[in-house]
Each structure stands twice: as structure tokens, then as C-alpha cells.
């Protein structure tokens, strides 16, 4: 294990928060964006879909590059790109420019999010890495917990452009922080003889059975979350006739559930084992999504009936995602950047495809969101059943 100086919790939280802030802060404003640019909801939802595509593609590239050139320069470049995208979004005169801005934000946010997990794996074994990832997520989950509420308040008071200016200021603050305080943790700087060589680990990772099963488990949980993010603003605002501020307020239930799951993982992963915690998380999610789906077909379907059972699902996800991530990165600890990049690309690429599908389906049948989330959870639960038990390392 590398002897590099460990980064502080504050640094890890700061770089991890960029992506969820950019993702969730704009979500309540999507109906307003559709009205401003005189376009349909599905088109505006591309601000989410293309954001996720950019995150996925960038993680695939930034992971191997960070193995060769180091985590620090790649993180700083990612934060700078995020700031550029935020400024462009604030000034966007058209839908096309707005989408380009979201791509840049996604690329920057995705780069630093993937590398935050690789940095943790650089300095901890598997079970401790799962615990630390959960701890960081538990602290920084305040960002996505407050972001929808804050985004709704900003849009209502100042308009949607102010949301991008807020993200610009936050990005600049993070960049100053990383330039001053982020240490280098990559264990194999400069060992690869060519840039092409750093990408050759991907086929080996794909052939690793346990790596791929944990990718499926983690992807099912993260995709369920993004389907939720894509569909619930439409359900609450258009189907239930409530305001974007109502969506933001109820979203806090989801974030609190996720934080509870993170807390459980951070406290129990080393004692109980990461694999056990992942399985328990998926069982909890299965129960929550089944209840949510059943309630969606009753006359009592309301924002509370929508968000409360899915908060239980979020608690399960809070256990599943950090654990599955740590398990996957343990396939090749010395190339944690490449593993984190491939894992993130699969997770976000699949999520992006599903957001396109659900943005169309939810306008035809609002209950389709609950059914899709339940199916994803079922697939993840099936995948972990085939993961081989192994000791922590």
C-alpha cells in the first residue's frame, strides 16, 4: 500500500460534492427551463442525460490517466472544467449551448468523483475503503439533500441562471482548496511505458467475474437513483400538480435515507464485512421499492407516498453503492484509478440510457418509474448472489 500522505476528509468531501451538486441543484428547474426555451420536457431532460454521458465517458478516460500522471493534476483539471461549464451554463442563450455546458460540468464533476474513490482505495484496504467511502458520502450527502431544495428556492427567487452562477462560485472555491491542499496518492506514477498501455487493464477487469458482478450490483443501485431523479420532478409537478419547492422539500427524505445507509456501512463494514453489507442493502432496497410500486397504484399516491418508501430504498443504496465500489476496486488495487473509471463509466452510461427511457415513459405512465426501480433492485440482488466470498484485504 502506498506511503503517500492521506488527504483530509474535507478535501475528499469537497471534490466528491461537485457532481451531486451539479446533478441535483438544476433538477427542480427543469420545468422552468422547458418553458423558457419553449421546448418539451424530454428535450430539457437531456440536461441530465448528457450530463451523465459526460460523467461516464470522462471516468473511463480519467482513471487510467490518473494511474499514469497522478491523481492531483487530474483532479485539478476536472474542477477547472467544471467551473468553465458552469459559467457557460449561466450565459447560455439557447438549448444547444445549455446542453454543451452540462456536458462540460459532467466531464469535470465525473472526473473528480471517480478519482475521490481511487484516492481512498490508494490508502486503505477493501473493508476500510468501503467504510471510508461511506463516511465521505455520508458527510457530503448533505449536498444532494439540500441541493434540490436550494435549487428550487434559487429558481423561484432569481431564475434558473442563478443556479449556474452558484455552481461557478462553488467550483472556484473547490479549485482553490485542491490546489492548496490535495496530496498525491497514486502508487505507480510513471511506470507505464506508453499512454496506450494504461488502457490495457480494461479487458482484464471485464474478464474478472467478481469485478463485473459488483459492477452490476452497484450499477443497479445507482441507476435506480438516477431514474428517480429524472422522473420525480415530472410526477410531482405535472402529475400531482405541486410546485418545484415541494419536490425539493420531499427529496430530503431520500437524502436522509441514503445518509442512514452510509452511516451503517461506515460503522459496520470492517466488523461485519463489505460483502454482507452489500447484500443487506439490496434486500432493504428490494422491500422499499416493492412498497413504493404497490402504493403507486392506489388512490392515496401523493408526494409522501412517493418519497417515503423510496427513502427506505435510498437507505439500502447507501449501503450497496459504497460496498460494491470498494469490492470492485479491490480487483486490482494498484490500478484503482482504472477500475474506478471503468466502474463509473458503466454505472453512469447505463444510468444515462435509462434516464432517456424513463423521461419518455413517465409522461405516458407515471407508475413506470416505480416498476423500473424495482426491476433494477431485483437485478442487483440477483447479481450479488453469484459473488464469491473472500476475506477483506
Coordinates of C-alpha atoms in Angstrom, one line a residue:
X1 CA 0.0 0.0 0.0
X2 CA 1.3 3.5 -0.8
X3 CA 3.0 5.5 1.8
X4 CA 1.6 8.8 0.4
X5 CA 0.1 11.3 2.8
X6 CA -3.7 10.7 3.2
X7 CA -5.9 13.5 2.1
X8 CA -8.2 15.1 4.7
X9 CA -11.9 14.3 5.0
X10 CA -12.6 17.9 3.9
X11 CA -10.7 17.5 0.7
X12 CA -12.5 14.2 -0.2
X13 CA -15.9 15.7 0.6
X14 CA -15.2 18.9 -1.5
X15 CA -14.2 17.0 -4.6
X16 CA -16.9 14.4 -4.2
X17 CA -19.6 17.0 -3.9
X18 CA -19.2 18.7 -7.3
X19 CA -21.1 16.0 -9.3
X20 CA -24.1 15.6 -7.0
X21 CA -24.5 19.3 -6.5
X22 CA -24.5 19.9 -10.3
X23 CA -26.8 17.0 -10.8
X24 CA -29.4 17.9 -8.2
X25 CA -29.3 21.6 -8.0
X26 CA -30.8 22.0 -11.5
X27 CA -33.4 19.3 -11.2
X28 CA -36.2 21.4 -9.8
X29 CA -35.7 24.0 -12.6
X30 CA -36.3 21.6 -15.5
X31 CA -40.0 22.6 -15.9
X32 CA -38.9 26.2 -15.9
X33 CA -36.2 25.5 -18.5
X34 CA -38.7 23.8 -20.8
X35 CA -40.9 26.9 -20.6
X36 CA -38.0 29.4 -21.1
X37 CA -36.6 27.6 -24.2
X38 CA -40.1 26.7 -25.5
X39 CA -39.3 23.0 -25.8
X40 CA -40.7 19.8 -24.4
X41 CA -39.8 18.1 -21.1
X42 CA -37.9 15.2 -22.7
X43 CA -35.6 17.6 -24.5
X44 CA -34.8 19.5 -21.4
X45 CA -34.2 16.2 -19.6
X46 CA -31.1 15.9 -21.9
X47 CA -29.5 18.3 -19.4
X48 CA -29.5 15.2 -17.1
X49 CA -28.9 12.6 -19.7
X50 CA -25.9 14.3 -21.4
X51 CA -24.5 15.2 -18.0
X52 CA -24.5 11.5 -17.1
X53 CA -23.0 10.5 -20.5
X54 CA -20.2 13.1 -20.0
X55 CA -19.6 11.7 -16.5
X56 CA -19.4 8.2 -17.8
X57 CA -17.0 8.9 -20.7
X58 CA -14.8 11.1 -18.7
X59 CA -14.4 8.5 -15.9
X60 CA -13.4 5.9 -18.5
X61 CA -10.5 8.2 -19.6
X62 CA -9.5 9.9 -16.4
X63 CA -9.0 6.7 -14.3
X64 CA -6.1 5.3 -16.5
X65 CA -4.6 8.8 -16.9
X66 CA -4.5 9.3 -13.2
X67 CA -2.7 6.0 -12.8
X68 CA 0.0 7.3 -15.0
X69 CA 0.2 11.0 -14.3
X70 CA -1.2 11.2 -10.8
X71 CA -4.5 11.9 -9.1
X72 CA -3.7 15.5 -8.2
X73 CA -3.2 17.1 -11.6
X74 CA -6.3 15.2 -13.0
X75 CA -8.5 16.4 -10.1
X76 CA -7.4 20.0 -10.6
X77 CA -8.1 19.8 -14.3
X78 CA -11.5 18.3 -13.7
X79 CA -12.5 21.1 -11.2
X80 CA -11.4 23.7 -13.7
X81 CA -13.5 22.1 -16.4
X82 CA -16.5 22.1 -14.1
X83 CA -16.1 25.8 -13.5
X84 CA -15.9 26.5 -17.2
X85 CA -19.1 24.6 -17.8
X86 CA -20.9 26.4 -15.0
X87 CA -20.0 29.8 -16.5
X88 CA -21.2 28.7 -19.9
X89 CA -24.5 27.5 -18.5
X90 CA -25.1 30.8 -16.7
X91 CA -24.7 32.6 -20.1
X92 CA -26.4 30.0 -22.3
X93 CA -28.6 31.8 -25.0
X94 CA -30.1 28.5 -26.3
X95 CA -30.8 24.9 -25.5
X96 CA -27.8 23.8 -27.5
X97 CA -25.4 25.9 -25.5
X98 CA -27.1 24.8 -22.3
X99 CA -26.5 21.2 -23.2
X100 CA -22.8 21.8 -24.0
X101 CA -22.5 23.5 -20.6
X102 CA -23.9 20.5 -18.9
X103 CA -21.5 18.2 -20.8
X104 CA -18.6 20.2 -19.5
X105 CA -20.0 20.2 -16.0
X106 CA -20.5 16.5 -16.2
X107 CA -17.0 15.9 -17.5
X108 CA -15.4 17.9 -14.7
X109 CA -17.6 16.6 -12.0
X110 CA -17.3 13.0 -13.2
X111 CA -13.5 13.1 -13.2
X112 CA -13.1 14.3 -9.7
X113 CA -15.9 12.0 -8.4
X114 CA -14.2 8.9 -9.8
X115 CA -10.8 10.0 -8.5
X116 CA -12.1 10.6 -5.0
X117 CA -12.8 6.9 -4.7
X118 CA -9.5 5.9 -6.3
X119 CA -7.7 8.2 -3.8
X120 CA -9.4 6.4 -0.9
X121 CA -8.5 3.0 -2.3
X122 CA -4.9 4.1 -2.7
X123 CA -4.6 4.5 1.1
X124 CA -6.9 1.8 2.6
X125 CA -7.7 -1.9 2.3
X126 CA -11.0 -3.2 0.9
X127 CA -13.2 -3.1 4.1
X128 CA -11.6 0.1 5.3
X129 CA -12.1 1.6 1.9
X130 CA -15.8 0.7 2.0
X131 CA -16.1 2.3 5.4
X132 CA -14.2 5.5 4.3
X133 CA -16.2 5.8 1.0
X134 CA -19.4 5.5 3.1
X135 CA -18.1 8.1 5.6
X136 CA -17.3 10.6 2.9
X137 CA -20.6 10.0 1.2
X138 CA -22.5 10.4 4.5
X139 CA -20.9 13.8 5.1
X140 CA -21.1 15.1 1.5
X141 CA -24.7 13.7 1.0
X142 CA -25.8 17.0 2.6
X143 CA -25.1 18.5 -0.8
X144 CA -27.7 16.4 -2.7
X145 CA -30.0 16.6 0.3
X146 CA -30.1 20.4 0.2
X147 CA -29.4 20.9 -3.5
X148 CA -32.9 20.2 -4.8
X149 CA -34.5 22.4 -2.1
X150 CA -31.9 25.2 -2.7
X151 CA -32.2 24.9 -6.5
X152 CA -36.0 25.3 -6.2
X153 CA -35.6 28.4 -3.9
X154 CA -32.9 29.9 -6.2
X155 CA -35.0 29.4 -9.4
X156 CA -38.2 30.7 -7.7
X157 CA -36.4 33.9 -6.4
X158 CA -33.8 34.7 -9.1
X159 CA -34.4 32.4 -12.1
X160 CA -32.6 29.4 -13.4
X161 CA -29.4 31.2 -14.5
X162 CA -28.6 32.0 -10.8
X163 CA -28.3 28.2 -10.3
X164 CA -25.3 28.1 -12.6
X165 CA -23.7 31.1 -11.0
X166 CA -23.9 29.4 -7.7
X167 CA -22.2 26.3 -9.1
X168 CA -19.5 28.6 -10.6
X169 CA -18.7 30.0 -7.2
X170 CA -18.7 26.6 -5.5
X171 CA -16.4 25.2 -8.2
X172 CA -13.9 28.1 -7.8
X173 CA -13.8 27.5 -4.1
X174 CA -13.1 23.8 -4.5
X175 CA -10.3 24.5 -7.1
X176 CA -8.5 26.9 -4.7
X177 CA -8.8 24.2 -2.0
X178 CA -7.4 21.3 -4.1
X179 CA -4.5 23.5 -5.5
X180 CA -3.5 24.3 -1.9
X181 CA -4.2 21.0 0.0
X182 CA -4.6 17.9 -2.2
X183 CA -1.7 15.4 -1.9
X184 CA -0.6 12.9 -4.5
X185 CA -1.6 9.3 -3.7
X186 CA -1.2 7.3 -6.9
X187 CA 1.1 4.3 -6.2
X188 CA 2.5 3.7 -9.7
X189 CA 3.3 7.1 -11.2
X190 CA 5.2 6.9 -14.5
X191 CA 5.5 3.1 -14.5
X192 CA 3.6 2.6 -17.8
X193 CA 5.9 2.9 -20.8
X194 CA 3.2 4.4 -23.1
X195 CA -0.1 6.2 -22.8
X196 CA -1.8 3.3 -24.6
X197 CA -0.6 0.9 -22.0
X198 CA -2.6 2.4 -19.2
X199 CA -5.9 1.3 -21.0
X200 CA -4.8 -2.3 -21.4
X201 CA -6.1 -3.2 -18.0
X202 CA -9.7 -2.8 -19.1
X203 CA -10.1 -6.2 -20.8
X204 CA -8.6 -7.9 -17.8
X205 CA -11.1 -6.1 -15.5
X206 CA -14.0 -7.1 -17.7
X207 CA -13.0 -10.7 -17.6
X208 CA -12.8 -10.6 -13.8
X209 CA -16.1 -12.3 -12.6
X210 CA -16.4 -10.7 -9.2
X211 CA -15.5 -7.3 -10.6
X212 CA -18.3 -7.4 -13.1
X213 CA -20.9 -8.8 -10.6
X214 CA -20.1 -5.9 -8.2
X215 CA -20.4 -3.5 -11.1
X216 CA -23.9 -4.9 -11.8
X217 CA -24.8 -4.6 -8.1
X218 CA -23.5 -1.0 -7.8
X219 CA -25.0 0.0 -11.2
X220 CA -28.4 -1.3 -10.3
X221 CA -28.5 0.9 -7.2
X222 CA -27.1 4.0 -8.9
X223 CA -29.3 3.6 -11.9
X224 CA -32.4 3.4 -9.7
X225 CA -31.3 6.7 -8.1
X226 CA -30.9 8.4 -11.5
X227 CA -34.3 7.1 -12.7
X228 CA -35.8 8.6 -9.6
X229 CA -34.0 11.9 -10.2
X230 CA -35.2 12.0 -13.8
X231 CA -38.8 11.1 -13.2
X232 CA -39.9 12.5 -9.9
X233 CA -39.9 16.3 -10.9
X234 CA -42.4 15.5 -13.6
X235 CA -44.5 13.3 -11.3
X236 CA -44.6 15.9 -8.5
X237 CA -45.0 19.0 -10.7
X238 CA -47.0 17.8 -13.7
X239 CA -48.9 14.7 -12.4
X240 CA -49.5 15.7 -8.8
X241 CA -49.8 19.4 -9.5
X242 CA -47.3 20.5 -6.8
X243 CA -44.6 23.2 -7.1
X244 CA -40.8 22.6 -7.6
X245 CA -40.3 23.7 -4.0
X246 CA -42.5 20.7 -2.8
X247 CA -40.3 18.4 -4.8
X248 CA -37.2 19.8 -3.2
X249 CA -38.6 19.5 0.3
X250 CA -39.7 15.9 0.0
X251 CA -36.4 15.0 -1.7
X252 CA -34.8 15.5 1.7
X253 CA -36.4 12.2 2.8
X254 CA -34.5 10.4 0.1
X255 CA -31.2 12.0 1.1
X256 CA -31.7 11.2 4.8
X257 CA -32.4 7.6 3.9
X258 CA -29.2 7.4 1.9
X259 CA -27.2 9.0 4.7
X260 CA -28.6 6.4 7.1
X261 CA -27.3 3.6 4.9
X262 CA -23.9 5.3 4.6
X263 CA -23.7 5.5 8.4
X264 CA -24.5 1.8 8.7
X265 CA -21.8 1.0 6.2
X266 CA -19.2 3.2 7.7
X267 CA -19.7 1.7 11.2
X268 CA -20.2 -2.0 10.3
X269 CA -18.2 -2.7 7.1
X270 CA -15.0 -3.6 8.9
X271 CA -16.8 -5.6 11.6
X272 CA -19.4 -7.4 9.5
X273 CA -17.7 -7.4 6.1
X274 CA -18.3 -5.4 3.0
X275 CA -20.0 -8.2 1.0
X276 CA -22.5 -8.9 3.8
X277 CA -23.4 -5.2 4.0
X278 CA -23.9 -5.0 0.2
X279 CA -26.4 -8.0 0.3
X280 CA -28.3 -6.5 3.3
X281 CA -28.5 -3.1 1.5
X282 CA -30.0 -4.7 -1.6
X283 CA -32.6 -6.6 0.5
X284 CA -33.6 -3.4 2.1
X285 CA -33.9 -1.7 -1.3
X286 CA -36.0 -4.5 -2.6
X287 CA -38.5 -4.1 0.2
X288 CA -38.7 -0.3 -0.2
X289 CA -39.2 -0.4 -4.0
X290 CA -41.8 -3.1 -3.7
X291 CA -43.9 -1.0 -1.3
X292 CA -43.4 2.1 -3.4
X293 CA -44.6 0.3 -6.5
X294 CA -47.7 -1.0 -4.7
X295 CA -48.6 2.4 -3.4
X296 CA -48.3 4.0 -6.8
X297 CA -51.4 2.0 -8.0
X298 CA -53.6 3.2 -5.1
X299 CA -55.8 6.3 -4.8
X300 CA -53.5 7.5 -2.0
X301 CA -50.5 8.1 -4.2
X302 CA -49.1 11.5 -3.0
X303 CA -45.7 13.1 -2.6
X304 CA -45.4 11.4 0.8
X305 CA -46.5 8.0 -0.5
X306 CA -44.0 8.5 -3.4
X307 CA -41.0 9.6 -1.3
X308 CA -41.3 7.7 2.0
X309 CA -40.9 4.1 0.8
X310 CA -38.2 5.2 -1.6
X311 CA -36.4 6.6 1.4
X312 CA -36.0 3.0 2.5
X313 CA -34.7 2.1 -0.9
X314 CA -32.2 5.0 -0.5
X315 CA -31.0 3.6 2.8
X316 CA -30.3 0.3 1.1
X317 CA -28.5 2.1 -1.7
X318 CA -26.4 3.9 0.9
X319 CA -25.1 0.5 1.9
X320 CA -24.9 -1.0 -1.5
X321 CA -23.1 1.6 -3.5
X322 CA -20.0 2.2 -1.3
X323 CA -19.6 -1.5 -0.6
X324 CA -19.9 -2.6 -4.3
X325 CA -17.5 0.2 -5.2
X326 CA -14.9 -1.0 -2.7
X327 CA -15.3 -4.6 -3.8
X328 CA -14.9 -3.7 -7.5
X329 CA -11.8 -1.5 -6.8
X330 CA -10.2 -4.4 -5.0
X331 CA -9.9 -6.4 -8.2
X332 CA -6.6 -4.5 -9.0
X333 CA -5.8 -2.2 -6.0
X334 CA -2.6 -0.9 -7.8
X335 CA -4.8 0.3 -10.7
X336 CA -7.6 1.7 -8.6
X337 CA -7.9 4.7 -11.0
X338 CA -8.6 2.4 -14.0
X339 CA -11.1 0.3 -12.0
X340 CA -12.9 3.4 -10.7
X341 CA -13.1 4.8 -14.2
X342 CA -14.5 1.7 -15.7
X343 CA -16.9 1.2 -12.9
X344 CA -18.1 4.8 -13.1
X345 CA -18.4 4.7 -16.9
X346 CA -20.6 1.6 -16.7
X347 CA -22.7 2.9 -13.9
X348 CA -23.3 6.3 -15.4
X349 CA -23.6 5.1 -19.0
X350 CA -26.3 2.7 -18.1
X351 CA -28.0 5.3 -16.0
X352 CA -27.9 7.8 -18.8
X353 CA -29.6 5.4 -21.1
X354 CA -32.3 4.7 -18.6
X355 CA -33.0 8.4 -18.0
X356 CA -33.8 8.8 -21.7
X357 CA -36.2 5.9 -21.5
X358 CA -37.9 7.0 -18.2
X359 CA -38.2 10.6 -19.4
X360 CA -40.4 9.3 -22.2
X361 CA -42.2 6.6 -20.2
X362 CA -43.1 8.7 -17.3
X363 CA -45.1 11.1 -19.5
X364 CA -47.2 8.2 -20.7
X365 CA -47.4 6.2 -17.5
X366 CA -46.2 7.8 -14.3
X367 CA -46.1 4.5 -12.4
X368 CA -43.4 3.2 -14.8
X369 CA -40.7 4.8 -12.6
X370 CA -41.6 2.6 -9.7
X371 CA -41.7 -0.5 -11.8
X372 CA -38.3 0.3 -13.3
X373 CA -36.7 1.0 -9.9
X374 CA -38.0 -2.3 -8.6
X375 CA -36.7 -4.3 -11.6
X376 CA -33.2 -2.7 -11.2
X377 CA -33.1 -3.6 -7.5
X378 CA -34.1 -7.2 -8.3
X379 CA -31.3 -7.5 -10.8
X380 CA -28.7 -6.2 -8.3
X381 CA -29.9 -8.6 -5.7
X382 CA -29.6 -11.5 -8.1
X383 CA -26.0 -10.4 -9.1
X384 CA -24.6 -10.4 -5.6
X385 CA -25.9 -13.9 -5.1
X386 CA -23.1 -15.1 -7.5
X387 CA -20.2 -13.1 -5.9
X388 CA -17.7 -15.4 -4.3
X389 CA -17.0 -14.9 -0.6
X390 CA -13.5 -13.7 0.1
X391 CA -11.6 -12.2 3.1
X392 CA -11.1 -8.5 3.4
X393 CA -7.7 -7.1 2.1

